[in-house]
PDB file of C-alpha atoms in Angstrom:
ATOM      1  CA  MET A   1     -33.735  77.501 167.038  1.00 48.00           C
ATOM      2  CA  ASN A   2     -34.821  76.482 163.567  1.00 50.00           C
ATOM      3  CA  ASN A   3     -31.840  76.686 161.220  1.00 51.00           C
ATOM      4  CA  LYS A   4     -34.104  76.656 158.126  1.00 48.00           C
ATOM      5  CA  LYS A   5     -33.672  79.910 156.302  1.00 49.00           C
ATOM      6  CA  VAL A   6     -36.856  81.710 155.573  1.00 47.00           C
ATOM      7  CA  ILE A   7     -36.880  84.037 152.627  1.00 46.00           C
ATOM      8  CA  GLU A   8     -39.232  86.925 153.192  1.00 48.00           C
ATOM      9  CA  TYR A   9     -40.466  89.638 150.875  1.00 45.00           C
ATOM     10  CA  LYS A  10     -41.683  93.019 151.958  1.00 49.00           C
ATOM     11  CA  ASP A  11     -45.268  93.800 151.021  1.00 48.00           C
ATOM     12  CA  LYS A  12     -46.327  97.391 151.311  1.00 48.00           C
ATOM     13  CA  SER A  13     -49.907  96.588 152.438  1.00 49.00           C
ATOM     14  CA  ASN A  14     -49.627  93.393 154.500  1.00 53.00           C
ATOM     15  CA  GLY A  15     -46.102  93.424 155.775  1.00 57.00           C
ATOM     16  CA  TYR A  16     -44.122  90.296 154.844  1.00 65.00           C
ATOM     17  CA  VAL A  17     -45.177  87.364 152.592  1.00 62.00           C
ATOM     18  CA  THR A  18     -43.466  84.068 151.984  1.00 74.00           C
ATOM     19  CA  LYS A  19     -42.307  82.612 148.705  1.00 71.00           C
ATOM     20  CA  GLY A  20     -45.133  80.081 148.981  1.00 74.00           C
ATOM     21  CA  ASP A  21     -47.719  82.849 149.263  1.00 72.00           C
ATOM     22  CA  LEU A  22     -46.271  84.457 146.158  1.00 71.00           C
ATOM     23  CA  ALA A  23     -46.371  81.166 144.270  1.00 75.00           C
ATOM     24  CA  GLU A  24     -49.985  80.587 145.314  1.00 77.00           C
ATOM     25  CA  ALA A  25     -50.889  84.074 144.170  1.00 74.00           C
ATOM     26  CA  LEU A  26     -49.237  83.445 140.819  1.00 76.00           C
ATOM     27  CA  ILE A  27     -51.186  80.197 140.439  1.00 80.00           C
ATOM     28  CA  LYS A  28     -54.434  82.049 141.092  1.00 78.00           C
ATOM     29  CA  ILE A  29     -53.467  84.668 138.535  1.00 80.00           C
ATOM     30  CA  ASP A  30     -52.722  81.938 135.974  1.00 75.00           C
ATOM     31  CA  LYS A  31     -56.133  80.373 136.623  1.00 79.00           C
ATOM     32  CA  ARG A  32     -57.800  83.717 136.214  1.00 80.00           C
ATOM     33  CA  PHE A  33     -55.998  84.217 132.897  1.00 78.00           C
ATOM     34  CA  GLU A  34     -56.967  80.690 131.877  1.00 79.00           C
ATOM     35  CA  LEU A  35     -60.623  81.345 132.765  1.00 79.00           C
ATOM     36  CA  LEU A  36     -60.449  84.650 130.966  1.00 78.00           C
ATOM     37  CA  GLN A  37     -58.996  82.951 127.902  1.00 81.00           C
ATOM     38  CA  GLN A  38     -61.707  80.288 127.982  1.00 80.00           C
ATOM     39  CA  ASP A  39     -64.362  82.952 128.324  1.00 76.00           C
ATOM     40  CA  MET A  40     -62.868  84.839 125.372  1.00 80.00           C
ATOM     41  CA  ASP A  41     -62.741  81.637 123.312  1.00 79.00           C
ATOM     42  CA  LYS A  42     -66.423  80.968 124.069  1.00 82.00           C
ATOM     43  CA  ARG A  43     -67.324  84.494 123.137  1.00 80.00           C
ATOM     44  CA  PHE A  44     -65.436  84.217 119.847  1.00 78.00           C
ATOM     45  CA  GLU A  45     -67.128  80.859 119.156  1.00 81.00           C
ATOM     46  CA  GLU A  46     -70.516  82.455 119.764  1.00 81.00           C
ATOM     47  CA  VAL A  47     -69.581  85.322 117.432  1.00 78.00           C
ATOM     48  CA  ASP A  48     -68.440  82.812 114.797  1.00 77.00           C
ATOM     49  CA  LYS A  49     -71.723  80.907 115.160  1.00 81.00           C
ATOM     50  CA  ARG A  50     -73.653  84.125 114.760  1.00 82.00           C
ATOM     51  CA  PHE A  51     -71.704  84.966 111.625  1.00 78.00           C
ATOM     52  CA  VAL A  52     -72.390  81.473 110.270  1.00 81.00           C
ATOM     53  CA  LEU A  53     -76.109  81.818 111.025  1.00 81.00           C
ATOM     54  CA  MET A  54     -76.144  85.267 109.457  1.00 81.00           C
ATOM     55  CA  GLN A  55     -74.403  83.916 106.370  1.00 81.00           C
ATOM     56  CA  GLN A  56     -76.870  81.013 106.136  1.00 80.00           C
ATOM     57  CA  ASP A  57     -79.775  83.398 106.553  1.00 78.00           C
ATOM     58  CA  MET A  58     -78.379  85.671 103.840  1.00 78.00           C
ATOM     59  CA  ASP A  59     -77.865  82.684 101.541  1.00 79.00           C
ATOM     60  CA  LYS A  60     -81.491  81.623 102.082  1.00 81.00           C
ATOM     61  CA  ARG A  61     -82.700  85.141 101.405  1.00 78.00           C
ATOM     62  CA  PHE A  62     -80.668  85.325  98.185  1.00 74.00           C
ATOM     63  CA  GLU A  63     -82.030  81.904  97.159  1.00 79.00           C
ATOM     64  CA  GLN A  64     -85.572  83.150  97.765  1.00 78.00           C
ATOM     65  CA  VAL A  65     -84.839  86.274  95.718  1.00 72.00           C
ATOM     66  CA  ASP A  66     -83.406  84.116  92.916  1.00 70.00           C
ATOM     67  CA  LYS A  67     -86.490  81.888  93.011  1.00 75.00           C
ATOM     68  CA  ARG A  68     -88.763  84.902  92.865  1.00 72.00           C
ATOM     69  CA  PHE A  69     -86.889  86.240  89.856  1.00 62.00           C
ATOM     70  CA  GLU A  70     -87.163  82.797  88.227  1.00 73.00           C
ATOM     71  CA  GLN A  71     -90.912  82.796  88.903  1.00 69.00           C
ATOM     72  CA  VAL A  72     -91.208  86.286  87.429  1.00 61.00           C
ATOM     73  CA  ASP A  73     -89.236  85.149  84.363  1.00 60.00           C
ATOM     74  CA  LYS A  74     -91.531  82.135  83.971  1.00 64.00           C
ATOM     75  CA  ARG A  75     -94.594  84.357  84.261  1.00 64.00           C
ATOM     76  CA  PHE A  76     -93.209  86.649  81.590  1.00 54.00           C
ATOM     77  CA  ASP A  77     -92.465  83.639  79.389  1.00 61.00           C
ATOM     78  CA  ILE A  78     -96.011  82.324  79.880  1.00 62.00           C
ATOM     79  CA  LEU A  79     -97.483  85.770  79.214  1.00 59.00           C
ATOM     80  CA  THR A  80     -95.346  86.185  76.097  1.00 61.00           C
ATOM     81  CA  LYS A  81     -96.407  82.757  74.890  1.00 60.00           C
ATOM     82  CA  LYS A  82    -100.070  83.582  75.465  1.00 61.00           C
ATOM     83  CA  ILE A  83     -99.690  86.835  73.547  1.00 60.00           C
ATOM     84  CA  ASP A  84     -98.008  84.978  70.677  1.00 62.00           C
ATOM     85  CA  ASP A  85    -100.759  82.352  70.743  1.00 61.00           C
ATOM     86  CA  SER A  86    -103.413  85.084  70.698  1.00 60.00           C
ATOM     87  CA  ILE A  87    -101.758  86.581  67.622  1.00 58.00           C
ATOM     88  CA  SER A  88    -101.662  83.119  66.031  1.00 59.00           C
ATOM     89  CA  TRP A  89    -105.337  82.663  66.888  1.00 53.00           C
ATOM     90  CA  THR A  90    -106.207  85.924  65.166  1.00 57.00           C
ATOM     91  CA  GLN A  91    -104.165  85.058  62.094  1.00 58.00           C
ATOM     92  CA  ALA A  92    -105.569  81.536  61.781  1.00 59.00           C
ATOM     93  CA  VAL A  93    -109.208  81.944  62.843  1.00 57.00           C
ATOM     94  CA  VAL A  94    -109.925  85.429  61.584  1.00 52.00           C
ATOM     95  CA  GLY A  95    -107.563  85.514  58.635  1.00 55.00           C
ATOM     96  CA  GLY A  96    -107.806  81.852  57.736  1.00 52.00           C
ATOM     97  CA  PHE A  97    -104.804  80.126  56.169  1.00 49.00           C
ATOM     98  CA  GLN A  98    -103.875  83.083  54.000  1.00 47.00           C
ATOM     99  CA  MET A  99    -100.250  83.149  54.995  1.00 48.00           C
ATOM    100  CA  LYS A 100     -97.017  81.655  53.774  1.00 46.00           C
ATOM    101  CA  ALA A 101     -96.805  77.892  53.954  1.00 47.00           C
ATOM    102  CA  GLY A 102     -94.043  76.161  55.848  1.00 45.00           C
ATOM    103  CA  ARG A 103     -92.732  76.366  59.372  1.00 49.00           C
ATOM    104  CA  ASN A 104     -94.360  79.727  60.055  1.00 70.00           C
ATOM    105  CA  LEU A 105     -97.767  78.278  59.294  1.00 73.00           C
ATOM    106  CA  GLU A 106     -97.193  75.261  61.520  1.00 74.00           C
ATOM    107  CA  ASP A 107     -96.034  77.467  64.407  1.00 76.00           C
ATOM    108  CA  THR A 108     -99.086  79.682  63.974  1.00 78.00           C
ATOM    109  CA  ILE A 109    -101.507  76.748  64.012  1.00 81.00           C
ATOM    110  CA  ALA A 110     -99.700  75.226  67.006  1.00 79.00           C
ATOM    111  CA  GLY A 111    -100.223  78.471  68.903  1.00 79.00           C
ATOM    112  CA  THR A 112    -103.880  78.535  67.889  1.00 80.00           C
ATOM    113  CA  ILE A 113    -104.443  74.996  69.170  1.00 82.00           C
ATOM    114  CA  ARG A 114    -102.566  75.693  72.423  1.00 81.00           C
ATOM    115  CA  LEU A 115    -104.865  78.616  73.104  1.00 78.00           C
ATOM    116  CA  ALA A 116    -108.033  76.830  71.979  1.00 80.00           C
ATOM    117  CA  MET A 117    -107.480  73.454  73.655  1.00 83.00           C
ATOM    118  CA  GLY A 118    -105.371  74.527  76.617  1.00 81.00           C
ATOM    119  CA  ILE A 119    -102.586  72.048  75.805  1.00 80.00           C
ATOM    120  CA  THR A 120     -99.383  73.941  76.531  1.00 79.00           C
ATOM    121  CA  ASP A 121     -96.770  71.553  75.143  1.00 81.00           C
ATOM    122  CA  ILE A 122     -97.997  71.410  71.544  1.00 81.00           C
ATOM    123  CA  ASP A 123     -95.496  72.574  68.953  1.00 82.00           C
ATOM    124  CA  ALA A 124     -95.025  72.338  65.207  1.00 81.00           C
ATOM    125  CA  SER A 125     -93.576  68.829  65.504  1.00 83.00           C
ATOM    126  CA  ASN A 126     -96.995  67.520  66.622  1.00 84.00           C
ATOM    127  CA  LEU A 127     -98.743  68.815  63.512  1.00 84.00           C
ATOM    128  CA  LYS A 128     -99.268  67.592  59.975  1.00 86.00           C
ATOM    129  CA  LEU A 129    -100.998  70.283  57.920  1.00 83.00           C
ATOM    130  CA  ARG A 130    -102.647  70.161  54.516  1.00 85.00           C
ATOM    131  CA  GLN A 131    -102.374  66.402  54.183  1.00 89.00           C
ATOM    132  CA  LYS A 132    -103.898  64.920  51.030  1.00 91.00           C
ATOM    133  CA  ILE A 133    -106.408  62.109  50.848  1.00 92.00           C
ATOM    134  CA  ILE A 134    -108.219  60.758  47.756  1.00 92.00           C
ATOM    135  CA  ASP A 135    -111.863  59.724  47.828  1.00 92.00           C
ATOM    136  CA  THR A 136    -111.337  56.681  45.649  1.00 90.00           C
ATOM    137  CA  GLY A 137    -114.814  55.261  46.247  1.00 88.00           C
ATOM    138  CA  GLY A 138    -116.765  58.485  45.944  1.00 89.00           C
ATOM    139  CA  GLU A 139    -117.865  58.255  49.561  1.00 87.00           C
ATOM    140  CA  ILE A 140    -118.333  61.994  50.117  1.00 89.00           C
ATOM    141  CA  GLY A 141    -118.065  63.372  46.591  1.00 87.00           C
ATOM    142  CA  PRO A 142    -116.919  62.558  43.069  1.00 90.00           C
ATOM    143  CA  LYS A 143    -114.566  59.576  42.771  1.00 89.00           C
ATOM    144  CA  GLY A 144    -110.908  60.484  42.759  1.00 90.00           C
ATOM    145  CA  ARG A 145    -111.380  63.933  44.298  1.00 91.00           C
ATOM    146  CA  ARG A 146    -108.580  65.054  46.597  1.00 92.00           C
ATOM    147  CA  TYR A 147    -109.286  66.522  49.995  1.00 92.00           C
ATOM    148  CA  GLU A 148    -107.039  68.311  52.445  1.00 89.00           C
ATOM    149  CA  PHE A 149    -107.042  67.670  56.172  1.00 91.00           C
ATOM    150  CA  ASP A 150    -105.025  68.787  59.186  1.00 89.00           C
ATOM    151  CA  ILE A 151    -104.086  66.473  62.019  1.00 91.00           C
ATOM    152  CA  LEU A 152    -102.575  66.835  65.468  1.00 88.00           C
ATOM    153  CA  LEU A 153    -100.832  63.804  66.950  1.00 89.00           C
ATOM    154  CA  TYR A 154    -100.684  64.243  70.706  1.00 89.00           C
ATOM    155  CA  ASN A 155    -100.452  61.867  73.659  1.00 89.00           C
ATOM    156  CA  GLY A 156    -101.643  58.873  71.656  1.00 90.00           C
ATOM    157  CA  THR A 157    -104.692  60.670  70.230  1.00 92.00           C
ATOM    158  CA  SER A 158    -105.140  61.720  66.591  1.00 93.00           C
ATOM    159  CA  TYR A 159    -106.994  65.049  66.447  1.00 93.00           C
ATOM    160  CA  VAL A 160    -108.341  65.716  62.964  1.00 94.00           C
ATOM    161  CA  PHE A 161    -109.201  69.407  63.089  1.00 91.00           C
ATOM    162  CA  GLU A 162    -110.483  72.264  61.017  1.00 89.00           C
ATOM    163  CA  ILE A 163    -110.433  76.027  61.624  1.00 86.00           C
ATOM    164  CA  LYS A 164    -113.464  78.124  60.679  1.00 87.00           C
ATOM    165  CA  SER A 165    -114.182  81.625  61.951  1.00 81.00           C
ATOM    166  CA  THR A 166    -117.985  81.154  61.709  1.00 85.00           C
ATOM    167  CA  PRO A 167    -118.870  77.586  60.673  1.00 89.00           C
ATOM    168  CA  ASP A 168    -122.349  76.828  59.389  1.00 93.00           C
ATOM    169  CA  VAL A 169    -124.248  73.558  59.231  1.00 94.00           C
ATOM    170  CA  GLU A 170    -122.806  72.606  55.848  1.00 94.00           C
ATOM    171  CA  ASN A 171    -119.249  73.234  57.111  1.00 93.00           C
ATOM    172  CA  ILE A 172    -119.874  70.925  60.064  1.00 95.00           C
ATOM    173  CA  GLU A 173    -121.398  68.143  57.982  1.00 94.00           C
ATOM    174  CA  ARG A 174    -118.687  68.281  55.286  1.00 93.00           C
ATOM    175  CA  PHE A 175    -115.968  68.282  57.940  1.00 95.00           C
ATOM    176  CA  LEU A 176    -117.550  65.284  59.623  1.00 95.00           C
ATOM    177  CA  ASP A 177    -117.693  63.362  56.334  1.00 94.00           C
ATOM    178  CA  LYS A 178    -114.060  64.141  55.634  1.00 94.00           C
ATOM    179  CA  TYR A 179    -113.115  63.183  59.216  1.00 96.00           C
ATOM    180  CA  LYS A 180    -114.794  59.787  58.910  1.00 95.00           C
ATOM    181  CA  MET A 181    -113.033  59.104  55.612  1.00 94.00           C
ATOM    182  CA  VAL A 182    -109.626  60.060  57.067  1.00 95.00           C
ATOM    183  CA  VAL A 183    -110.164  57.835  60.115  1.00 95.00           C
ATOM    184  CA  LYS A 184    -111.220  54.909  57.932  1.00 92.00           C
ATOM    185  CA  LYS A 185    -108.504  55.173  55.290  1.00 92.00           C
ATOM    186  CA  LEU A 186    -105.650  55.902  57.711  1.00 92.00           C
ATOM    187  CA  ARG A 187    -106.972  53.525  60.367  1.00 92.00           C
ATOM    188  CA  LEU A 188    -106.391  56.111  63.069  1.00 92.00           C
ATOM    189  CA  ARG A 189    -106.297  54.973  66.663  1.00 86.00           C
ATOM    190  CA  LYS A 190    -108.089  57.090  69.261  1.00 92.00           C
ATOM    191  CA  PRO A 191    -109.319  59.668  66.706  1.00 95.00           C
ATOM    192  CA  LYS A 192    -111.044  62.891  67.698  1.00 95.00           C
ATOM    193  CA  ALA A 193    -112.784  65.486  65.515  1.00 96.00           C
ATOM    194  CA  VAL A 194    -112.088  69.106  66.509  1.00 93.00           C
ATOM    195  CA  MET A 195    -113.603  72.289  65.090  1.00 92.00           C
ATOM    196  CA  ILE A 196    -111.801  75.490  66.102  1.00 87.00           C
ATOM    197  CA  THR A 197    -113.974  78.568  65.717  1.00 87.00           C
ATOM    198  CA  LEU A 198    -114.237  82.194  66.722  1.00 79.00           C
ATOM    199  CA  VAL A 199    -118.016  82.300  67.190  1.00 79.00           C
ATOM    200  CA  LYS A 200    -119.843  79.478  68.952  1.00 87.00           C
ATOM    201  CA  ASP A 201    -123.396  79.700  67.654  1.00 90.00           C
ATOM    202  CA  PRO A 202    -125.772  77.851  70.029  1.00 93.00           C
ATOM    203  CA  TYR A 203    -127.234  75.724  67.235  1.00 94.00           C
ATOM    204  CA  ILE A 204    -123.758  74.854  65.884  1.00 94.00           C
ATOM    205  CA  THR A 205    -122.645  74.039  69.403  1.00 94.00           C
ATOM    206  CA  GLN A 206    -125.518  71.579  69.857  1.00 95.00           C
ATOM    207  CA  LEU A 207    -124.929  70.121  66.396  1.00 95.00           C
ATOM    208  CA  CYS A 208    -121.257  69.488  67.152  1.00 95.00           C
ATOM    209  CA  LYS A 209    -122.223  67.879  70.435  1.00 94.00           C
ATOM    210  CA  ARG A 210    -124.641  65.515  68.665  1.00 95.00           C
ATOM    211  CA  ARG A 211    -122.019  64.719  66.022  1.00 94.00           C
ATOM    212  CA  ASN A 212    -119.374  64.106  68.698  1.00 95.00           C
ATOM    213  CA  ILE A 213    -117.216  66.981  67.438  1.00 95.00           C
ATOM    214  CA  LEU A 214    -115.155  68.933  69.953  1.00 92.00           C
ATOM    215  CA  LEU A 215    -115.963  72.601  69.357  1.00 92.00           C
ATOM    216  CA  VAL A 216    -113.309  74.969  70.764  1.00 88.00           C
TER     217      VAL A 216
END
C-alpha cells in the first residue's frame, strides 16, 4: 500500500480534486488575467492613439482656421490699401498738387503711382518730389530758368514722372524736354519718362508711344 499521503479536496460538481489540479486551475486563471490585462492595455493604447490623432487633427484644423483668418486679414489690408491709393489718385490726378507739402504729399503720390503702375512696394522713401533744376544753357527756355521735376527711384530705374488729369500735346512736349534735360544734367542711369493721367486720349496715347513716354 502506498504510504504517500494524498490530500484531497471536495468539489461539489466533480467530486474530489487534487492539489495539483487546483494549482493548474490557478495557473490558467492567472494566464486568463494576464491575457485580459494585455487586451486591456492594447485597448487603452488604441484609445490613446485615437486621442493623439484627434488632437493632431484638431491642431491642423485650428491651423487652417488661423491661416484663413490671416488670408482674410491680408485681403482686408490689400483692399484698404487700394482704397487709400484710389483716394490718393483722386487727390493727385483730379485735384493736382493743391495740398500741403511734406510727408502727406509724398504718401499721396506714392499711392497714386502704386495704383497707376501696379508696383505695390513703392512708398514715400522712393520718391523725390518738386526737385529743382536750372536750365543754364537755355535748352528748353530762357537761360537760368528753374524747373521742377518729380522722380521715382525704384529697382535701379529712375522714373521721371508728371501728373496731368488731361494732358494736351504741349504738356507732353514740354514734359519730354524737361525729362531730357533732367536725364542729361543728372546723368541718370536707366531713366524712364512716365505721364500719369486720368483721361487717355487716343492721339495723346499714340504721341506718348512715339515719344517713348509711359502713359499710365
